[in-house]
mmCIF file of N, CA and C in Angstrom:
data_model
loop_
_atom_site.group_PDB
_atom_site.id
_atom_site.type_symbol
_atom_site.label_atom_id
_atom_site.label_comp_id
_atom_site.label_asym_id
_atom_site.label_seq_id
_atom_site.Cartn_x
_atom_site.Cartn_y
_atom_site.Cartn_z
ATOM 1 N N UNK S 7 94.116 80.854 73.037
ATOM 2 C CA UNK S 7 94.284 80.955 74.468
ATOM 3 C C UNK S 7 95.685 81.493 74.753
ATOM 4 N N UNK S 8 95.771 82.486 75.634
ATOM 5 C CA UNK S 8 97.061 83.087 75.978
ATOM 6 C C UNK S 8 97.854 82.156 76.886
ATOM 7 N N UNK S 9 99.169 82.181 76.724
ATOM 8 C CA UNK S 9 100.031 81.368 77.576
ATOM 9 C C UNK S 9 100.047 81.953 78.982
ATOM 10 N N UNK S 10 100.057 81.093 79.968
ATOM 11 C CA UNK S 10 100.096 81.545 81.350
ATOM 12 C C UNK S 10 101.533 81.807 81.764
ATOM 13 N N UNK S 11 101.711 82.821 82.596
ATOM 14 C CA UNK S 11 103.034 83.105 83.131
ATOM 15 C C UNK S 11 103.419 82.001 84.112
ATOM 16 N N UNK S 12 104.687 81.591 84.110
ATOM 17 C CA UNK S 12 105.099 80.577 85.079
ATOM 18 C C UNK S 12 105.080 81.171 86.494
ATOM 19 N N UNK S 13 104.823 80.338 87.469
ATOM 20 C CA UNK S 13 104.847 80.775 88.864
ATOM 21 C C UNK S 13 106.299 80.858 89.305
ATOM 22 N N UNK S 14 106.656 81.983 89.888
ATOM 23 C CA UNK S 14 108.018 82.186 90.356
ATOM 24 C C UNK S 14 108.036 82.128 91.872
ATOM 25 N N UNK S 15 108.892 81.295 92.416
ATOM 26 C CA UNK S 15 109.023 81.265 93.867
ATOM 27 C C UNK S 15 109.895 82.440 94.297
ATOM 28 N N UNK S 16 109.725 82.856 95.517
ATOM 29 C CA UNK S 16 110.450 84.004 96.058
ATOM 30 C C UNK S 16 111.319 83.509 97.201
ATOM 31 N N UNK S 17 112.612 83.896 97.166
ATOM 32 C CA UNK S 17 113.538 83.507 98.227
ATOM 33 C C UNK S 17 113.327 84.345 99.484
ATOM 34 N N UNK S 18 113.116 85.645 99.291
ATOM 35 C CA UNK S 18 112.935 86.540 100.432
ATOM 36 C C UNK S 18 112.267 87.820 99.965
ATOM 37 N N UNK S 19 111.765 88.583 100.934
ATOM 38 C CA UNK S 19 111.152 89.875 100.669
ATOM 39 C C UNK S 19 112.093 90.973 101.133
ATOM 40 N N UNK S 20 112.183 92.033 100.342
ATOM 41 C CA UNK S 20 113.037 93.172 100.667
ATOM 42 C C UNK S 20 112.247 94.461 100.489
ATOM 43 N N UNK S 21 112.662 95.511 101.190
ATOM 44 C CA UNK S 21 111.968 96.795 101.046
ATOM 45 C C UNK S 21 112.363 97.510 99.753
ATOM 46 N N UNK S 22 111.399 98.131 99.115
ATOM 47 C CA UNK S 22 111.609 98.948 97.914
ATOM 48 C C UNK S 22 111.180 100.373 98.281
ATOM 49 N N UNK S 23 112.168 101.222 98.562
ATOM 50 C CA UNK S 23 111.897 102.596 98.984
ATOM 51 C C UNK S 23 111.633 103.533 97.804
ATOM 52 N N UNK S 24 111.734 103.029 96.576
ATOM 53 C CA UNK S 24 111.531 103.863 95.391
ATOM 54 C C UNK S 24 110.064 104.037 95.022
ATOM 55 N N UNK S 25 109.181 103.268 95.655
ATOM 56 C CA UNK S 25 107.758 103.322 95.320
ATOM 57 C C UNK S 25 106.936 103.517 96.585
ATOM 58 N N UNK S 26 105.733 104.072 96.417
ATOM 59 C CA UNK S 26 104.826 104.299 97.536
ATOM 60 C C UNK S 26 103.648 103.337 97.478
ATOM 61 N N UNK S 27 103.128 103.018 98.645
ATOM 62 C CA UNK S 27 101.973 102.133 98.763
ATOM 63 C C UNK S 27 100.755 102.782 98.112
ATOM 64 N N UNK S 28 100.046 102.017 97.289
ATOM 65 C CA UNK S 28 98.860 102.542 96.614
ATOM 66 C C UNK S 28 97.690 102.736 97.567
ATOM 67 N N UNK S 29 97.757 102.148 98.753
ATOM 68 C CA UNK S 29 96.668 102.260 99.722
ATOM 69 C C UNK S 29 96.884 103.440 100.664
ATOM 70 N N UNK S 30 98.061 103.479 101.319
ATOM 71 C CA UNK S 30 98.293 104.488 102.354
ATOM 72 C C UNK S 30 99.335 105.532 101.988
ATOM 73 N N UNK S 31 100.067 105.317 100.888
ATOM 74 C CA UNK S 31 101.103 106.261 100.478
ATOM 75 C C UNK S 31 102.424 106.082 101.192
ATOM 76 N N UNK S 32 102.522 105.077 102.061
ATOM 77 C CA UNK S 32 103.750 104.842 102.825
ATOM 78 C C UNK S 32 104.818 104.139 102.019
ATOM 79 N N UNK S 33 106.000 104.124 102.582
ATOM 80 C CA UNK S 33 107.126 103.380 102.023
ATOM 81 C C UNK S 33 107.757 102.585 103.147
ATOM 82 N N UNK S 34 108.456 101.533 102.871
ATOM 83 C CA UNK S 34 108.695 100.948 101.558
ATOM 84 C C UNK S 34 107.556 100.012 101.148
ATOM 85 N N UNK S 35 107.516 99.705 99.853
ATOM 86 C CA UNK S 35 106.635 98.653 99.392
ATOM 87 C C UNK S 35 107.429 97.354 99.434
ATOM 88 N N UNK S 36 106.738 96.247 99.287
ATOM 89 C CA UNK S 36 107.359 94.927 99.383
ATOM 90 C C UNK S 36 107.848 94.475 98.006
ATOM 91 N N UNK S 37 109.094 94.009 97.965
ATOM 92 C CA UNK S 37 109.663 93.447 96.740
ATOM 93 C C UNK S 37 110.074 92.011 97.022
ATOM 94 N N UNK S 38 109.836 91.117 96.071
ATOM 95 C CA UNK S 38 110.238 89.721 96.195
ATOM 96 C C UNK S 38 111.513 89.480 95.416
ATOM 97 N N UNK S 39 112.457 88.764 96.029
ATOM 98 C CA UNK S 39 113.761 88.501 95.420
ATOM 99 C C UNK S 39 113.951 87.002 95.247
ATOM 100 N N UNK S 40 114.434 86.619 94.092
ATOM 101 C CA UNK S 40 114.742 85.222 93.776
ATOM 102 C C UNK S 40 116.113 85.194 93.118
ATOM 103 N N UNK S 41 117.005 84.378 93.644
ATOM 104 C CA UNK S 41 118.353 84.247 93.092
ATOM 105 C C UNK S 41 119.048 85.598 92.942
ATOM 106 N N UNK S 42 118.850 86.482 93.932
ATOM 107 C CA UNK S 42 119.548 87.760 93.949
ATOM 108 C C UNK S 42 118.967 88.859 93.080
ATOM 109 N N UNK S 43 117.830 88.601 92.427
ATOM 110 C CA UNK S 43 117.240 89.678 91.626
ATOM 111 C C UNK S 43 115.760 89.815 91.941
ATOM 112 N N UNK S 44 115.275 91.035 91.796
ATOM 113 C CA UNK S 44 113.873 91.308 92.096
ATOM 114 C C UNK S 44 112.990 90.684 91.024
ATOM 115 N N UNK S 45 112.058 89.852 91.461
ATOM 116 C CA UNK S 45 111.140 89.190 90.531
ATOM 117 C C UNK S 45 109.697 89.615 90.761
ATOM 118 N N UNK S 46 109.457 90.398 91.825
ATOM 119 C CA UNK S 46 108.106 90.827 92.153
ATOM 120 C C UNK S 46 108.175 92.131 92.932
ATOM 121 N N UNK S 47 107.292 93.063 92.614
ATOM 122 C CA UNK S 47 107.156 94.277 93.410
ATOM 123 C C UNK S 47 105.686 94.475 93.688
ATOM 124 N N UNK S 48 105.356 94.476 94.963
ATOM 125 C CA UNK S 48 103.976 94.720 95.357
ATOM 126 C C UNK S 48 103.667 96.201 95.164
ATOM 127 N N UNK S 49 102.411 96.526 95.128
ATOM 128 C CA UNK S 49 101.996 97.924 95.048
ATOM 129 C C UNK S 49 101.629 98.439 96.438
ATOM 130 N N UNK S 50 101.921 97.619 97.462
ATOM 131 C CA UNK S 50 101.563 97.988 98.827
ATOM 132 C C UNK S 50 102.740 97.798 99.781
ATOM 133 N N UNK S 51 102.670 98.526 100.896
ATOM 134 C CA UNK S 51 103.653 98.382 101.966
ATOM 135 C C UNK S 51 103.342 97.113 102.757
ATOM 136 N N UNK S 52 104.231 96.731 103.659
ATOM 137 C CA UNK S 52 104.041 95.525 104.457
ATOM 138 C C UNK S 52 102.726 95.477 105.220
ATOM 139 N N UNK S 53 102.395 96.524 106.016
ATOM 140 C CA UNK S 53 101.143 96.467 106.779
ATOM 141 C C UNK S 53 99.895 96.367 105.900
ATOM 142 N N UNK S 54 99.872 97.047 104.773
ATOM 143 C CA UNK S 54 98.705 96.979 103.885
ATOM 144 C C UNK S 54 98.652 95.640 103.147
ATOM 145 N N UNK S 55 99.804 95.116 102.752
ATOM 146 C CA UNK S 55 99.844 93.849 102.014
ATOM 147 C C UNK S 55 99.439 92.669 102.888
ATOM 148 N N UNK S 56 100.003 92.606 104.104
ATOM 149 C CA UNK S 56 99.777 91.457 104.966
ATOM 150 C C UNK S 56 98.761 91.722 106.075
ATOM 151 N N UNK S 57 98.222 92.946 106.141
ATOM 152 C CA UNK S 57 97.244 93.308 107.175
ATOM 153 C C UNK S 57 97.771 92.979 108.570
ATOM 154 N N UNK S 58 99.044 93.323 108.785
ATOM 155 C CA UNK S 58 99.730 93.032 110.038
ATOM 156 C C UNK S 58 100.550 94.261 110.421
ATOM 157 N N UNK S 59 100.169 94.973 111.487
ATOM 158 C CA UNK S 59 100.874 96.198 111.861
ATOM 159 C C UNK S 59 102.379 96.024 112.042
ATOM 160 N N UNK S 60 102.813 94.888 112.572
ATOM 161 C CA UNK S 60 104.260 94.712 112.788
ATOM 162 C C UNK S 60 105.029 94.596 111.470
ATOM 163 N N UNK S 61 104.337 94.422 110.371
ATOM 164 C CA UNK S 61 104.999 94.344 109.070
ATOM 165 C C UNK S 61 105.513 95.709 108.617
ATOM 166 N N UNK S 62 105.317 96.743 109.423
ATOM 167 C CA UNK S 62 105.915 98.044 109.093
ATOM 168 C C UNK S 62 107.432 97.971 109.203
ATOM 169 N N UNK S 63 107.947 96.960 109.891
ATOM 170 C CA UNK S 63 109.387 96.734 110.017
ATOM 171 C C UNK S 63 109.800 95.671 109.000
ATOM 172 N N UNK S 64 110.528 96.053 107.942
ATOM 173 C CA UNK S 64 110.925 95.067 106.924
ATOM 174 C C UNK S 64 111.720 93.891 107.483
ATOM 175 N N UNK S 65 112.310 94.046 108.657
ATOM 176 C CA UNK S 65 113.065 92.942 109.256
ATOM 177 C C UNK S 65 112.151 91.765 109.600
ATOM 178 N N UNK S 66 110.848 91.996 109.690
ATOM 179 C CA UNK S 66 109.905 90.919 110.018
ATOM 180 C C UNK S 66 109.392 90.193 108.795
ATOM 181 N N UNK S 67 109.638 90.698 107.614
ATOM 182 C CA UNK S 67 109.015 90.166 106.405
ATOM 183 C C UNK S 67 109.407 88.739 106.070
ATOM 184 N N UNK S 68 110.544 88.291 106.538
ATOM 185 C CA UNK S 68 110.999 86.956 106.191
ATOM 186 C C UNK S 68 110.946 85.982 107.363
ATOM 187 N N UNK S 69 110.325 86.411 108.466
ATOM 188 C CA UNK S 69 110.151 85.514 109.602
ATOM 189 C C UNK S 69 109.034 84.530 109.295
ATOM 190 N N UNK S 70 109.132 83.362 109.895
ATOM 191 C CA UNK S 70 108.068 82.357 109.723
ATOM 192 C C UNK S 70 106.788 82.877 110.355
ATOM 193 N N UNK S 71 105.683 82.588 109.728
ATOM 194 C CA UNK S 71 104.375 82.999 110.248
ATOM 195 C C UNK S 71 104.076 82.259 111.543
ATOM 196 N N UNK S 72 103.429 82.950 112.461
ATOM 197 C CA UNK S 72 103.010 82.326 113.715
ATOM 198 C C UNK S 72 101.796 81.451 113.453
ATOM 199 N N UNK S 73 101.691 80.319 114.162
ATOM 200 C CA UNK S 73 100.534 79.442 113.944
ATOM 201 C C UNK S 73 99.248 80.064 114.407
#
């Protein structure tokens, strides 16, 4: 049995302008940062990842979700 990767928590999300969204081709894609270093890079932009049009603005990525 293969060892499972540990779950890494993410401190915040930041834009990664070096990659394009695999769905729409837009930039930036979403990157997760923990302790000052990137630990996750999504293959999608904010709107495609979260299915939320306002996520096109990376400034919204770390706001608390609305109930």
